[in-house]
Each structure stands twice: as structure tokens, then as C-alpha cells.
Amino acid sequence: LREKALENVKSADDLKKLQDIRVNFLGKKGPITEVLKGMGKLTKEERPVIGQLANDVRNAIGTLIEEKRAEIEARLLERKLESEKIDVTLPGRKVQTGSHHLLASVIREVEDLFIGLGFSVAEGPEVEEDYYNFEALNLPKDHPARDMQDSFYITEDILMRTHTSPMQARTLEAHKGKGPVKIICPGKVYRRDNDDATHSHQFMQIEGLCVDKNIRLSDLKGVLTVFAKHMFGAEREIRLRPSFFPFTEPSVEMDISCFRCGGHGCSVCKGTGWIEILGAGMVHPNVLRMSGFDPSVYTGFAFGMGPERIAMLKYGIEDIRHFYTDDIRFLKQFDRA
Ligand code: FA5
């Protein structure tokens, strides 16, 4: 039996055949099981001898099969390795990675600058209460300047914020009348504007707020000068023009000297030599008071800018809709990861 098994095992060349051999020789219906089953019929003297012999044969066949299995498996592995051999000299495939959206990069650049100046970054809700969007900013219900920002109302008292300025009121309120407060707040805002090359019904703003004792208009001017030079080049000059916002007094608009023509007049600055960048001013005493700050102790400045406008100027982008239509050819031009 042992000889026969050896022959069988030798000729087996795959795992399936080997398994069949195991069943045939060692299985429930195999010859060895038969012998062991018949032990009862043997004499007392024969039993240990035959039993020992049957066990020996079973173990020997088992070992044969195991050795053969190891051999077949090793051969299979070798064949597999051979067929999957990697040519390490082939050139690699380029991995396609995503990159930051241009707007995200510009916002990050502005954030980095202001963090360096000691500001922290705050974020607020896009679905906002009328109170924070208007009333706490010195725009009571019947104020005509509310029309300047045609709004998407959700209920009578809830709307999509029309600017990031409500974060002025929210942040002041959270500080419970104690300065200093120095934040910038980037985020999405919404207005019922008709979309065209320079207007979008949804766009971004970056708000800045600095409130402390002895903050003056000259501090605002200093910070904005640093900002303009950082974003548009060291030669930039700025000028402040009087303007109006209900939540600042005095209010200003900031222009930078044109970076294309250096102030002589070109198509970018429409011949004026100056480009309007943002609105700003000294925080109105009513705003401070309403949010729990004493205007006889604290003063501050605030500003609000549109990062789309900054990106459009800086990179010569002619249509604001490029930021939101996600044309991969547009985005790839600013692929700076
Ligand atoms: C404001 O929204 C004020 N909250 C800014 C401010 C903050 C003033 C703090 C003083 C103190 P204004 O409506 O001008 O201001 O908008 C600010 C900027 O948002 C504009 O300069 C412009 O760059 C951008 N902007 C306004 N409307 C649109 C629009 N429809 N599409 C794209 N950008 C817009």
C-alpha cells in the first residue's frame, strides 16, 4: 500500500490530484480506515501489531503527501513570481494630484499676512440673523442703506448674509466689552445681484476688525499699506477716499496705485492710475455700544474686501464667473498645489 501511494504521489502534479490521493488512501472509505475498522475481528495478539503497522503506513503516506504539497506550492509560487516580474527600469506614471482653487490660495495668502500681524481667523454662519447682518451694524429696519445690499431672506428675521460684517458684531459680543479684538473673517456672502462679468449672486469677502484702546485711523492706514504692498508689490502706494458705510465713521474706500502702469493710466485702472480695492473705516460708536463695548474707552477699525476682485486684478482674470464654473482648463493655470 505504501509503495502504491508513493507511486501515486510521485505522479501527482497539482494540488487537486494530491487531494484526491489523500481521500483515496487516508479518507473515511480508504484502505487504512478499513483495516482499523476491522480490528475487532483480530486476535488479541494480532491487534497491536496490525494497529501499529496501519498507523505507520498512515503517517508515512501523510508525510509523502505533505512533502509533495510543499513542492507543488513552491513551484506555483516560483511561476507566479516569474510571470509578475516588475521591470524597475520602466519610467513611472505621473500621479495626478489636486490643487488649491485660486480663490482659496488668495484667501490663504491674506490670512497668512494678517496672522503675522497678530490677527486670528474667525468664521461665522452664512445663514444669519437680520439682527447681526443689519441692526447690530447700525442699520435699523427702515434704514435706506439696506437697499444697497439686496438680500435673500429665508424668513422675516433670517437671511443669507449679505456681507461678512455681522462677524464684527458677533465677535465683539463674544468678547463681553473687553479688548483687544483682532480678527479677520473670510467667507461666502449672498446678494440678489444679477450675475455678470464683475458681479455674482454669491461671492466671498474677507472682513477685518481691530478694536482696542487708542486705535486710530492711522493704524488702519498702516495695516492697509502693509497689505497692499504684500499682495501687489513693494512699490504700491495707497490712498483713502471718503465713503459711507452705516457701521463705520469715518468711512473710506482704499485705492492702490495701478500695478500695471505704475500710476500713469492704462486699461486696468481705466486711465486714472488708481484701483479701488476695499471698503473700511473706524467702527461706529453705535456698533461698539450695541455689542457691549464702551466707545469712550475703546475704538477700532474694520475693513471688508472681495478676494475675487483681488484675484482678478492680480492675475488679469476678466470674468468673475470663471471662479465658479470649475472649468478645469481655467483652474489648471493656477495649479500651485
Ligand atoms: C461691504 O460689504 C462692507 N461690509 C465692507 C466693509 C467692511 C466696510 C467693514 C467697512 C468696514 P461693499 O458692498 O462695498 O461693502 O462690498 C465689499 C466688496 O465686496 C466690494 O469691494 C467688492 O469687491 C465685493 N462685491 C460686492 N458686491 C459684489 C458682487 N455682486 N460680486 C462680487 N463681488 C462683490
Short mmCIF file of C-alpha atoms and ligand atoms in Angstrom, two decimals:
data_model
loop_
_atom_site.label_atom_id
_atom_site.label_comp_id
_atom_site.label_asym_id
_atom_site.label_seq_id
_atom_site.Cartn_x
_atom_site.Cartn_y
_atom_site.Cartn_z
CA LEU A 1 0.00 0.00 0.00
CA ARG A 2 2.80 2.33 0.92
CA GLU A 3 4.55 1.64 -2.39
CA LYS A 4 1.37 2.25 -4.34
CA ALA A 5 0.76 5.55 -2.51
CA LEU A 6 4.34 6.62 -3.21
CA GLU A 7 3.87 5.97 -6.91
CA ASN A 8 0.61 7.90 -6.95
CA VAL A 9 2.04 10.85 -5.08
CA LYS A 10 5.07 10.99 -7.36
CA SER A 11 2.91 11.28 -10.46
CA ALA A 12 0.59 13.92 -8.95
CA ASP A 13 1.37 17.31 -10.49
CA ASP A 14 -1.22 19.60 -9.00
CA LEU A 15 -2.93 20.22 -5.68
CA LYS A 16 -6.26 18.84 -6.84
CA LYS A 17 -4.78 15.43 -7.71
CA LEU A 18 -2.90 15.36 -4.42
CA GLN A 19 -6.13 15.98 -2.53
CA ASP A 20 -7.78 13.06 -4.40
CA ILE A 21 -4.91 10.79 -3.37
CA ARG A 22 -5.32 11.81 0.25
CA VAL A 23 -9.03 10.98 0.13
CA ASN A 24 -8.38 7.66 -1.62
CA PHE A 25 -5.73 6.41 0.81
CA LEU A 26 -6.49 8.17 4.09
CA GLY A 27 -10.20 9.08 3.75
CA LYS A 28 -13.17 7.52 5.51
CA LYS A 29 -13.61 4.94 2.77
CA GLY A 30 -9.90 4.33 2.22
CA PRO A 31 -8.00 1.06 2.85
CA ILE A 32 -6.39 2.18 6.11
CA THR A 33 -9.68 3.15 7.67
CA GLU A 34 -10.99 -0.25 6.55
CA VAL A 35 -8.11 -2.02 8.33
CA LEU A 36 -8.67 -0.01 11.52
CA LYS A 37 -12.40 -0.68 11.37
CA GLY A 38 -11.74 -4.43 11.14
CA MET A 39 -9.54 -4.51 14.23
CA GLY A 40 -12.34 -6.02 16.30
CA LYS A 41 -12.17 -9.23 14.31
CA LEU A 42 -8.47 -9.76 15.05
CA THR A 43 -6.97 -11.78 17.87
CA LYS A 44 -5.57 -10.10 20.95
CA GLU A 45 -2.01 -10.76 19.76
CA GLU A 46 -2.56 -9.51 16.20
CA ARG A 47 -4.27 -6.26 17.24
CA PRO A 48 -1.23 -4.22 18.48
CA VAL A 49 0.92 -5.40 15.56
CA ILE A 50 -1.61 -4.59 12.85
CA GLY A 51 -2.63 -1.37 14.63
CA GLN A 52 0.98 -0.19 14.78
CA LEU A 53 1.51 -1.11 11.12
CA ALA A 54 -1.64 0.71 9.98
CA ASN A 55 -0.62 3.83 11.89
CA ASP A 56 2.89 3.75 10.48
CA VAL A 57 1.60 3.42 6.93
CA ARG A 58 -0.93 6.22 7.51
CA ASN A 59 1.75 8.55 8.88
CA ALA A 60 4.18 7.69 6.10
CA ILE A 61 1.59 8.38 3.38
CA GLY A 62 0.60 11.61 5.17
CA THR A 63 4.24 12.77 5.17
CA LEU A 64 4.64 11.87 1.48
CA ILE A 65 1.59 13.92 0.59
CA GLU A 66 2.74 16.90 2.67
CA GLU A 67 6.18 16.88 1.08
CA LYS A 68 4.66 16.77 -2.35
CA ARG A 69 2.26 19.60 -1.46
CA ALA A 70 5.16 21.80 -0.36
CA GLU A 71 6.96 21.03 -3.59
CA ILE A 72 3.96 21.89 -5.78
CA GLU A 73 3.27 25.09 -3.86
CA ALA A 74 6.87 26.21 -4.17
CA ARG A 75 6.73 25.61 -7.91
CA LEU A 76 3.46 27.56 -8.23
CA LEU A 77 4.93 30.48 -6.31
CA GLU A 78 8.02 30.49 -8.46
CA ARG A 79 5.92 30.51 -11.62
CA LYS A 80 3.78 33.35 -10.25
CA LEU A 81 6.81 35.45 -9.34
CA GLU A 82 8.25 34.81 -12.77
CA SER A 83 5.08 35.96 -14.53
CA GLU A 84 4.64 39.06 -12.34
CA LYS A 85 8.22 40.23 -12.61
CA ILE A 86 8.39 44.06 -12.48
CA ASP A 87 10.62 45.98 -14.81
CA VAL A 88 12.02 48.58 -12.44
CA THR A 89 13.65 50.43 -15.32
CA LEU A 90 10.28 51.47 -16.83
CA PRO A 91 9.52 55.19 -16.44
CA GLY A 92 6.91 55.97 -13.71
CA ARG A 93 3.37 57.08 -14.42
CA LYS A 94 2.64 60.69 -13.43
CA VAL A 95 0.29 60.89 -10.43
CA GLN A 96 -2.50 63.42 -10.95
CA THR A 97 -2.91 65.50 -7.81
CA GLY A 98 -5.50 68.12 -6.97
CA SER A 99 -4.52 71.69 -6.17
CA HIS A 100 -5.93 74.64 -4.30
CA HIS A 101 -8.54 76.73 -6.08
CA LEU A 102 -7.13 80.15 -6.93
CA LEU A 103 -9.60 81.83 -4.56
CA ALA A 104 -8.54 79.53 -1.72
CA SER A 105 -4.89 80.42 -2.41
CA VAL A 106 -5.59 84.16 -2.37
CA ILE A 107 -7.58 83.88 0.86
CA ARG A 108 -4.78 81.85 2.44
CA GLU A 109 -2.24 84.46 1.38
CA VAL A 110 -4.31 87.21 3.03
CA GLU A 111 -4.82 85.07 6.15
CA ASP A 112 -1.09 84.38 6.46
CA LEU A 113 -0.29 88.07 6.29
CA PHE A 114 -2.80 89.03 8.97
CA ILE A 115 -1.87 86.12 11.24
CA GLY A 116 1.66 87.54 11.05
CA LEU A 117 0.24 90.88 12.24
CA GLY A 118 -1.35 89.24 15.29
CA PHE A 119 -4.88 88.70 13.94
CA SER A 120 -6.72 85.42 14.34
CA VAL A 121 -9.08 83.86 11.81
CA ALA A 122 -12.78 83.58 12.70
CA GLU A 123 -15.64 82.01 10.82
CA GLY A 124 -19.36 82.71 11.11
CA PRO A 125 -22.69 81.46 9.79
CA GLU A 126 -23.79 82.06 6.21
CA VAL A 127 -27.43 81.80 7.25
CA GLU A 128 -27.60 84.83 9.51
CA GLU A 129 -30.00 86.72 11.73
CA ASP A 130 -31.26 90.06 10.45
CA TYR A 131 -30.08 91.45 13.79
CA TYR A 132 -26.38 90.72 13.16
CA ASN A 133 -26.44 91.36 9.41
CA PHE A 134 -28.08 94.78 9.75
CA GLU A 135 -29.38 96.02 13.09
CA ALA A 136 -26.27 95.47 15.21
CA LEU A 137 -24.35 97.24 12.43
CA ASN A 138 -26.35 100.42 12.85
CA LEU A 139 -28.81 99.61 10.07
CA PRO A 140 -32.27 99.61 11.71
CA LYS A 141 -35.23 98.10 9.86
CA ASP A 142 -36.17 101.26 7.97
CA HIS A 143 -32.59 102.30 7.05
CA PRO A 144 -32.34 103.16 3.33
CA ALA A 145 -28.82 101.68 3.06
CA ARG A 146 -30.33 98.19 3.39
CA ASP A 147 -31.24 98.57 -0.29
CA MET A 148 -27.53 98.73 -1.15
CA GLN A 149 -27.43 95.03 -0.37
CA ASP A 150 -30.50 93.38 -1.85
CA SER A 151 -30.92 90.27 0.26
CA PHE A 152 -32.07 86.67 0.06
CA TYR A 153 -34.47 86.39 3.02
CA ILE A 154 -35.40 82.96 4.37
CA THR A 155 -37.89 84.19 6.98
CA GLU A 156 -38.63 87.72 8.15
CA ASP A 157 -35.69 87.58 10.59
CA ILE A 158 -33.30 85.16 8.88
CA LEU A 159 -31.37 85.74 5.66
CA MET A 160 -28.29 84.69 3.72
CA ARG A 161 -25.67 87.12 5.00
CA THR A 162 -25.02 89.94 2.51
CA HIS A 163 -21.52 90.64 3.84
CA THR A 164 -19.07 89.27 6.43
CA SER A 165 -19.57 92.33 8.67
CA PRO A 166 -22.04 90.52 11.00
CA MET A 167 -18.92 88.84 12.34
CA GLN A 168 -17.90 92.24 13.73
CA ALA A 169 -20.97 92.25 15.96
CA ARG A 170 -20.73 88.55 16.84
CA THR A 171 -17.04 88.77 17.77
CA LEU A 172 -17.44 91.94 19.83
CA GLU A 173 -20.39 90.42 21.67
CA ALA A 174 -18.34 87.30 22.49
CA HIS A 175 -15.56 89.48 23.99
CA LYS A 176 -18.02 90.96 26.52
CA GLY A 177 -16.76 94.53 26.40
CA LYS A 178 -13.06 93.75 26.79
CA GLY A 179 -10.39 94.35 24.14
CA PRO A 180 -8.18 93.76 22.33
CA VAL A 181 -10.11 92.15 19.45
CA LYS A 182 -8.16 91.40 16.27
CA ILE A 183 -9.78 89.07 13.75
CA ILE A 184 -10.16 88.51 10.07
CA CYS A 185 -13.10 86.54 8.78
CA PRO A 186 -13.20 85.06 5.27
CA GLY A 187 -16.42 83.55 3.99
CA LYS A 188 -19.21 83.33 1.43
CA VAL A 189 -21.84 86.05 1.12
CA TYR A 190 -25.02 86.33 -0.95
CA ARG A 191 -26.78 89.19 -2.72
CA ARG A 192 -29.64 89.47 -5.17
CA ASP A 193 -27.31 90.85 -7.84
CA ASN A 194 -27.62 89.82 -11.49
CA ASP A 195 -24.58 87.79 -12.50
CA ASP A 196 -22.25 89.46 -14.99
CA ALA A 197 -18.50 89.72 -15.59
CA THR A 198 -17.90 91.59 -12.31
CA HIS A 199 -20.89 90.60 -10.16
CA SER A 200 -22.00 87.28 -8.73
CA HIS A 201 -25.03 86.50 -6.54
CA GLN A 202 -22.66 84.51 -4.32
CA PHE A 203 -19.12 85.69 -3.73
CA MET A 204 -16.51 85.86 -0.99
CA GLN A 205 -15.46 88.57 1.39
CA ILE A 206 -12.71 88.93 3.94
CA GLU A 207 -13.63 91.05 6.94
CA GLY A 208 -11.06 92.60 9.26
CA LEU A 209 -11.71 94.01 12.74
CA CYS A 210 -9.32 95.52 15.25
CA VAL A 211 -10.68 97.05 18.49
CA ASP A 212 -8.55 98.20 21.41
CA LYS A 213 -7.70 101.33 23.40
CA ASN A 214 -6.22 104.12 21.24
CA ILE A 215 -6.78 102.58 17.81
CA ARG A 216 -6.72 105.36 15.24
CA LEU A 217 -7.31 105.90 11.53
CA SER A 218 -3.53 105.99 11.07
CA ASP A 219 -3.39 102.39 12.37
CA LEU A 220 -5.89 101.40 9.67
CA LYS A 221 -3.81 103.17 7.07
CA GLY A 222 -0.63 101.42 8.25
CA VAL A 223 -2.18 97.96 8.17
CA LEU A 224 -3.73 98.54 4.74
CA THR A 225 -0.42 99.82 3.35
CA VAL A 226 1.33 96.63 4.50
CA PHE A 227 -1.50 94.61 2.96
CA ALA A 228 -1.32 96.43 -0.41
CA LYS A 229 2.45 96.06 -0.68
CA HIS A 230 2.30 92.39 0.32
CA MET A 231 -0.37 91.50 -2.21
CA PHE A 232 0.52 93.80 -5.11
CA GLY A 233 4.22 94.60 -4.81
CA ALA A 234 6.52 96.75 -2.67
CA GLU A 235 6.16 99.84 -4.90
CA ARG A 236 2.39 100.13 -4.36
CA GLU A 237 1.03 103.28 -2.79
CA ILE A 238 -2.41 103.57 -1.29
CA ARG A 239 -4.91 106.39 -0.95
CA LEU A 240 -8.04 106.62 1.18
CA ARG A 241 -11.12 108.34 -0.22
CA PRO A 242 -14.12 109.36 1.89
CA SER A 243 -17.04 106.96 1.59
CA PHE A 244 -20.11 105.85 3.52
CA PHE A 245 -20.97 102.71 5.48
CA PRO A 246 -23.53 102.87 8.31
CA PHE A 247 -21.27 100.81 10.58
CA THR A 248 -18.11 102.93 10.26
CA GLU A 249 -17.45 106.62 10.91
CA PRO A 250 -15.46 107.96 9.18
CA SER A 251 -15.73 105.54 6.27
CA VAL A 252 -13.18 105.24 3.49
CA GLU A 253 -12.53 103.42 0.29
CA MET A 254 -8.98 102.34 -0.39
CA ASP A 255 -7.32 102.58 -3.80
CA ILE A 256 -3.92 101.22 -4.71
CA SER A 257 -1.66 102.76 -7.33
CA CYS A 258 -2.05 100.74 -10.53
CA PHE A 259 0.41 97.85 -10.67
CA ARG A 260 0.24 97.68 -14.45
CA CYS A 261 1.18 101.26 -15.35
CA GLY A 262 2.57 102.46 -12.03
CA GLY A 263 0.02 105.26 -11.88
CA HIS A 264 0.30 106.78 -15.37
CA GLY A 265 -3.02 105.43 -16.61
CA CYS A 266 -3.83 102.24 -18.54
CA SER A 267 -6.76 99.94 -19.30
CA VAL A 268 -6.56 98.16 -15.91
CA CYS A 269 -7.06 101.40 -13.96
CA LYS A 270 -9.22 102.97 -16.69
CA GLY A 271 -6.70 105.78 -17.11
CA THR A 272 -6.92 107.00 -13.51
CA GLY A 273 -3.73 105.42 -12.16
CA TRP A 274 -5.70 104.06 -9.17
CA ILE A 275 -7.61 100.84 -8.50
CA GLU A 276 -10.33 100.51 -5.87
CA ILE A 277 -9.68 97.55 -3.58
CA LEU A 278 -11.82 97.67 -0.45
CA GLY A 279 -14.13 99.49 1.95
CA ALA A 280 -13.10 100.34 5.52
CA GLY A 281 -13.46 102.79 8.37
CA MET A 282 -13.46 103.40 12.12
CA VAL A 283 -16.02 101.21 13.90
CA HIS A 284 -19.13 103.33 14.57
CA PRO A 285 -19.71 104.09 18.29
CA ASN A 286 -23.24 102.68 17.98
CA VAL A 287 -21.83 99.33 16.81
CA LEU A 288 -19.41 99.20 19.75
CA ARG A 289 -22.16 100.16 22.20
CA MET A 290 -24.69 97.66 20.87
CA SER A 291 -22.20 94.82 21.25
CA GLY A 292 -21.26 95.76 24.80
CA PHE A 293 -18.12 97.91 24.28
CA ASP A 294 -17.74 101.38 25.82
CA PRO A 295 -16.89 103.77 22.92
CA SER A 296 -15.33 106.24 25.35
CA VAL A 297 -12.70 103.58 26.19
CA TYR A 298 -12.38 101.53 23.02
CA THR A 299 -12.01 102.47 19.37
CA GLY A 300 -11.30 100.33 16.35
CA PHE A 301 -11.11 99.93 12.62
CA ALA A 302 -12.76 97.49 10.24
CA PHE A 303 -12.40 96.67 6.59
CA GLY A 304 -14.04 94.38 4.06
CA MET A 305 -12.64 93.23 0.74
CA GLY A 306 -13.68 90.97 -2.12
CA PRO A 307 -10.98 88.33 -2.77
CA GLU A 308 -12.40 87.65 -6.26
CA ARG A 309 -11.70 91.25 -7.15
CA ILE A 310 -8.18 90.99 -5.75
CA ALA A 311 -7.50 87.76 -7.67
CA MET A 312 -8.96 89.22 -10.88
CA LEU A 313 -6.69 92.25 -10.66
CA LYS A 314 -3.61 90.31 -9.67
CA TYR A 315 -3.93 87.61 -12.33
CA GLY A 316 -5.70 89.51 -15.12
CA ILE A 317 -8.94 87.47 -14.96
CA GLU A 318 -11.66 89.18 -16.99
CA ASP A 319 -14.78 87.38 -15.72
CA ILE A 320 -15.76 86.58 -12.11
CA ARG A 321 -17.79 83.58 -13.31
CA HIS A 322 -14.54 81.71 -14.04
CA PHE A 323 -14.20 81.20 -10.27
CA TYR A 324 -17.46 79.31 -10.03
CA THR A 325 -17.85 77.36 -13.28
CA ASP A 326 -14.98 74.98 -12.44
CA ASP A 327 -13.58 74.76 -15.96
CA ILE A 328 -10.54 72.57 -15.41
CA ARG A 329 -8.57 74.49 -18.10
CA PHE A 330 -9.01 77.69 -16.07
CA LEU A 331 -8.17 76.06 -12.75
CA LYS A 332 -5.06 74.32 -14.10
CA GLN A 333 -3.45 77.66 -14.93
CA PHE A 334 -3.17 78.31 -11.22
CA ASP A 335 -2.06 74.81 -10.29
CA ARG A 336 0.30 75.71 -7.47
CA ALA A 337 -0.78 72.94 -5.03
C1 FA5 B 1 -19.40 95.81 2.24
O1 FA5 B 1 -19.93 94.73 2.03
C2 FA5 B 1 -18.94 96.21 3.61
N1 FA5 B 1 -19.41 95.24 4.57
C3 FA5 B 1 -17.42 96.34 3.63
C4 FA5 B 1 -16.91 96.99 4.88
C5 FA5 B 1 -16.49 96.21 5.94
C6 FA5 B 1 -16.84 98.38 5.01
C7 FA5 B 1 -16.03 96.79 7.12
C8 FA5 B 1 -16.36 98.97 6.16
C9 FA5 B 1 -15.97 98.17 7.21
P1 FA5 B 1 -19.40 96.50 -0.30
O2 FA5 B 1 -20.85 96.32 -0.53
O3 FA5 B 1 -18.73 97.63 -0.99
O4 FA5 B 1 -19.03 96.66 1.25
O5 FA5 B 1 -18.64 95.17 -0.72
C10 FA5 B 1 -17.27 94.93 -0.44
C11 FA5 B 1 -16.59 94.25 -1.62
O6 FA5 B 1 -17.29 93.08 -2.00
C12 FA5 B 1 -16.54 95.09 -2.87
O7 FA5 B 1 -15.40 95.92 -2.86
C13 FA5 B 1 -16.42 94.05 -3.96
O8 FA5 B 1 -15.06 93.67 -4.13
C14 FA5 B 1 -17.16 92.89 -3.40
N2 FA5 B 1 -18.50 92.77 -4.00
C15 FA5 B 1 -19.62 93.46 -3.74
N3 FA5 B 1 -20.66 93.02 -4.47
C16 FA5 B 1 -20.19 92.03 -5.24
C17 FA5 B 1 -20.76 91.12 -6.22
N4 FA5 B 1 -22.05 91.14 -6.54
N5 FA5 B 1 -19.94 90.21 -6.80
C18 FA5 B 1 -18.65 90.14 -6.44
N6 FA5 B 1 -18.05 90.91 -5.55
C19 FA5 B 1 -18.81 91.86 -4.94
#
